[in-house]
Coordinates of C-alpha atoms in Angstrom, one line a residue:
M226 CA 69.6 129.2 99.9
K227 CA 72.0 128.5 102.7
I228 CA 71.6 125.3 104.6
S229 CA 71.5 127.2 107.9
S230 CA 68.5 129.3 106.8
S231 CA 66.2 126.3 106.9
F232 CA 66.9 125.6 110.5
N233 CA 64.1 127.6 112.2
T234 CA 62.7 126.8 115.6
L235 CA 59.2 125.9 114.3
D236 CA 60.6 123.5 111.6
R237 CA 62.8 121.8 114.3
R238 CA 59.8 121.4 116.6
K239 CA 57.6 119.9 113.9
N240 CA 60.4 117.7 112.8
Y241 CA 61.1 116.5 116.3
Q242 CA 57.5 115.6 116.9
S243 CA 57.1 113.7 113.7
F244 CA 60.3 111.7 114.3
K245 CA 59.9 110.6 117.9
G246 CA 61.9 107.5 118.7
V247 CA 64.1 107.7 115.6
P248 CA 67.3 109.7 114.8
P249 CA 66.9 113.4 113.8
N250 CA 66.0 114.3 110.3
P251 CA 69.1 113.8 108.0
K252 CA 68.8 117.3 106.6
Y253 CA 70.1 118.6 110.0
L254 CA 73.2 116.5 109.7
P255 CA 75.4 119.2 108.1
E256 CA 74.7 121.6 110.9
L257 CA 75.5 118.9 113.5
L258 CA 78.7 118.0 111.7
G259 CA 79.7 121.6 111.5
K260 CA 79.2 122.2 115.2
A261 CA 81.1 119.0 116.0
G262 CA 84.0 120.0 113.7
K263 CA 84.2 123.5 115.2
L264 CA 84.4 122.0 118.7
V265 CA 87.1 119.5 117.6
G266 CA 89.1 122.2 115.9
E267 CA 88.9 124.6 118.8
Y268 CA 89.6 122.3 121.7
I269 CA 91.3 119.2 120.3
S270 CA 94.9 119.5 119.0
M271 CA 97.7 116.9 118.5
P272 CA 98.3 116.2 122.2
E273 CA 94.6 115.3 122.7
Q274 CA 94.6 113.3 119.5
K275 CA 97.7 111.4 120.6
L276 CA 96.0 110.7 124.0
F277 CA 92.9 109.4 122.3
M278 CA 95.0 107.1 120.0
A279 CA 97.1 105.8 122.9
T280 CA 94.0 105.1 125.0
T281 CA 92.3 103.3 122.2
A282 CA 95.4 101.2 121.5
L283 CA 95.7 100.4 125.2
L284 CA 92.1 99.3 125.4
L285 CA 92.0 97.3 122.2
Q286 CA 95.4 96.0 121.2
P287 CA 96.1 93.7 124.2
L288 CA 92.6 92.2 123.7
I289 CA 93.4 91.5 120.0
D290 CA 96.7 89.9 121.0
L291 CA 95.1 87.7 123.6
K292 CA 92.6 86.6 120.9
F293 CA 94.8 86.1 117.9
A294 CA 98.4 85.7 118.9
K295 CA 100.1 82.3 119.2
E296 CA 99.0 80.4 122.3
D297 CA 102.3 80.4 124.0
K298 CA 102.9 84.1 123.3
K299 CA 99.5 85.7 124.0
I300 CA 100.3 87.1 127.4
D301 CA 103.8 88.4 126.3
A302 CA 102.3 90.0 123.2
A303 CA 99.5 91.7 125.2
I304 CA 101.9 93.0 127.8
K305 CA 104.2 94.4 125.1
S306 CA 101.3 96.1 123.3
A307 CA 100.1 97.7 126.6
S308 CA 103.6 98.9 127.5
K309 CA 104.1 100.4 124.0
S310 CA 100.7 102.2 124.3
I311 CA 101.5 103.7 127.7
A312 CA 105.0 104.7 126.9
G313 CA 104.1 106.2 123.5
G314 CA 101.1 108.0 125.0
L315 CA 103.0 109.5 127.9
T316 CA 106.0 110.8 125.9
G317 CA 103.9 111.7 122.8
V318 CA 101.4 113.8 124.7
A319 CA 104.0 115.5 126.9
I320 CA 106.4 116.4 124.1
R321 CA 103.6 117.6 121.7
A322 CA 102.0 119.8 124.5
G323 CA 105.5 121.1 125.5
F324 CA 106.4 122.3 122.0
I325 CA 103.0 123.8 121.4
A326 CA 103.4 125.7 124.7
L327 CA 106.9 126.7 123.7
T328 CA 105.9 128.2 120.3
T329 CA 102.9 129.9 121.9
S330 CA 105.0 131.5 124.6
Q331 CA 107.2 133.1 121.9
I332 CA 104.4 135.4 120.7
Q333 CA 104.4 138.9 122.2
F334 CA 102.3 141.7 120.8
Q335 CA 103.3 145.1 122.2
K336 CA 101.6 148.6 121.9
T337 CA 104.3 149.6 119.4
S338 CA 103.2 146.7 117.2
K339 CA 106.6 145.1 117.6
F340 CA 106.3 141.4 116.9
R341 CA 108.7 139.1 118.5
H342 CA 108.6 135.5 117.5
H343 CA 111.4 133.1 116.5
F344 CA 109.4 131.3 113.9
M345 CA 106.5 133.4 112.7
P346 CA 106.4 135.2 109.3
K347 CA 106.6 139.0 109.4
K348 CA 103.2 139.4 107.6
A349 CA 101.5 138.3 110.8
V350 CA 102.0 141.8 112.2
E351 CA 100.0 143.3 109.4
M352 CA 97.3 140.7 109.7
Y353 CA 97.1 141.4 113.5
R354 CA 96.7 145.1 112.9
K355 CA 93.8 144.7 110.4
E356 CA 92.0 141.6 111.8
P357 CA 93.1 140.9 115.4
E358 CA 90.5 138.3 116.2
Y359 CA 91.0 136.4 113.0
A360 CA 94.8 136.7 113.5
K361 CA 94.6 135.2 116.9
L362 CA 92.7 132.2 115.6
L363 CA 95.3 131.7 112.8
L364 CA 98.2 132.2 115.2
K365 CA 96.7 129.5 117.5
Q366 CA 96.4 127.1 114.6
Y367 CA 99.9 128.0 113.4
N368 CA 101.4 127.4 116.8
Q369 CA 99.7 124.0 117.1
S370 CA 101.0 123.0 113.7
L371 CA 104.5 124.3 114.2
G372 CA 104.8 122.8 117.7
T373 CA 103.6 119.5 116.4
L374 CA 106.1 119.4 113.6
M375 CA 109.0 120.3 115.9
A376 CA 107.8 117.7 118.4
I377 CA 107.7 115.0 115.7
A378 CA 111.2 115.8 114.6
V379 CA 112.5 115.6 118.2
M380 CA 110.6 112.4 118.8
V381 CA 112.0 110.7 115.7
L382 CA 115.6 111.8 116.4
I383 CA 115.8 111.8 120.2
T384 CA 113.0 110.7 122.4
N385 CA 111.9 107.5 120.5
P386 CA 115.3 105.8 120.9
K387 CA 116.3 107.4 124.2
I388 CA 113.0 107.5 126.1
D389 CA 110.2 105.4 124.4
V390 CA 112.3 102.2 124.0
P391 CA 113.7 102.2 127.6
L392 CA 110.4 103.2 129.1
T393 CA 108.6 100.5 127.1
S394 CA 111.1 97.9 128.3
D395 CA 110.7 99.0 132.0
L396 CA 106.9 98.9 131.8
Q397 CA 107.1 95.5 130.2
D398 CA 109.2 94.2 133.1
L399 CA 106.9 95.9 135.6
I400 CA 103.7 94.4 134.2
S401 CA 105.3 91.0 133.6
G402 CA 106.4 90.8 137.2
V403 CA 102.8 91.3 138.4
V404 CA 101.0 89.3 135.7
K405 CA 103.4 86.4 135.2
E406 CA 105.3 86.2 138.5
N407 CA 102.5 87.1 140.9
K408 CA 104.5 89.9 142.5
T409 CA 102.9 93.0 144.0
W410 CA 103.2 96.3 142.0
L411 CA 105.5 97.7 144.6
Q412 CA 107.9 94.6 144.5
S413 CA 107.9 94.7 140.7
F414 CA 108.5 98.4 140.6
S415 CA 111.4 98.1 143.1
E416 CA 113.1 95.5 140.9
V417 CA 112.6 97.5 137.7
K418 CA 113.9 100.6 139.5
D419 CA 117.0 98.8 140.7
R420 CA 117.7 97.3 137.3
R421 CA 117.4 100.7 135.6
A422 CA 119.6 102.3 138.3
K423 CA 122.4 99.7 137.5
I424 CA 122.1 100.5 133.8
L425 CA 122.3 104.2 134.4
K426 CA 125.3 103.8 136.8
G427 CA 127.1 101.7 134.1
K428 CA 126.5 104.4 131.5
I429 CA 127.8 107.1 133.9
D430 CA 130.9 105.0 134.8
K431 CA 131.6 104.7 131.0
V432 CA 131.5 108.5 130.6
K433 CA 133.7 109.0 133.7
N434 CA 136.2 106.4 132.4
F435 CA 136.2 108.1 129.0
F436 CA 137.1 111.5 130.5
N437 CA 139.6 110.0 132.9
K438 CA 141.4 108.3 130.1
N439 CA 141.5 111.6 128.2
D440 CA 142.8 113.4 131.3
E441 CA 145.6 110.9 131.6
K442 CA 146.5 111.4 127.9
L443 CA 146.5 115.1 128.4
D444 CA 148.7 114.8 131.5
K445 CA 151.2 112.7 129.5
I446 CA 151.3 115.2 126.7
V447 CA 151.8 118.1 129.1
N448 CA 154.7 116.2 130.9
I449 CA 156.3 115.5 127.5
I450 CA 156.1 119.2 126.6
K451 CA 157.6 120.2 130.0
Q452 CA 160.4 117.8 129.6
D453 CA 161.2 119.1 126.1
E454 CA 161.3 122.7 127.4
K455 CA 163.7 121.7 130.3
K456 CA 166.0 120.0 127.8
K457 CA 166.0 123.1 125.6
E458 CA 166.9 125.3 128.6
E459 CA 169.7 123.0 129.6
V460 CA 171.2 123.0 126.1
K461 CA 171.1 126.8 126.1
K462 CA 173.0 127.0 129.4

């Protein structure tokens, strides 16, 4: 007998009356877990999971650091943990959601049953013809998984060193200015913004100098070639 067949209205009413003030009968637990799992699977994907993890870390990790870190490093450890949680949460959620949206936007079903997708296997077309509703569910799960894998690869190779680390450092300085130096959020933000602007300007100047040096080298090479051509013409004359 299926578990769901025992969940009739009368049985529920009787069970509820006989268990007033205590949790529901354990025999209904599979149904509750099934419904909860369905809701989680339908509405919660990797961006939401990352947001939940980042929020949990932001709420708990600084408190743990304040409780168990060395006395002279408690505040610094808590600020660092909070900065990491915020930076990782912002970039993680944005990039995961962006890549899932990207893979989803690539799906286009047309009346001619043409299937255009940069990543999807061809057999998805046949599945869509036979079981469209089931195919849509599988495609949604596929896009979420594929988008998440692509996002993780991009985060490991690019965003973690190029975005997470600088953002964590800036947030650390921002929070430290308020907590340790008693500055206003606006003052602290202004200082962080100015420091980051100087760093970016220095990087831009390096790139400009690199191209300027290459341009100078190219000009020298061109001049040498022109001089050689002139000498050859003079010799011919």
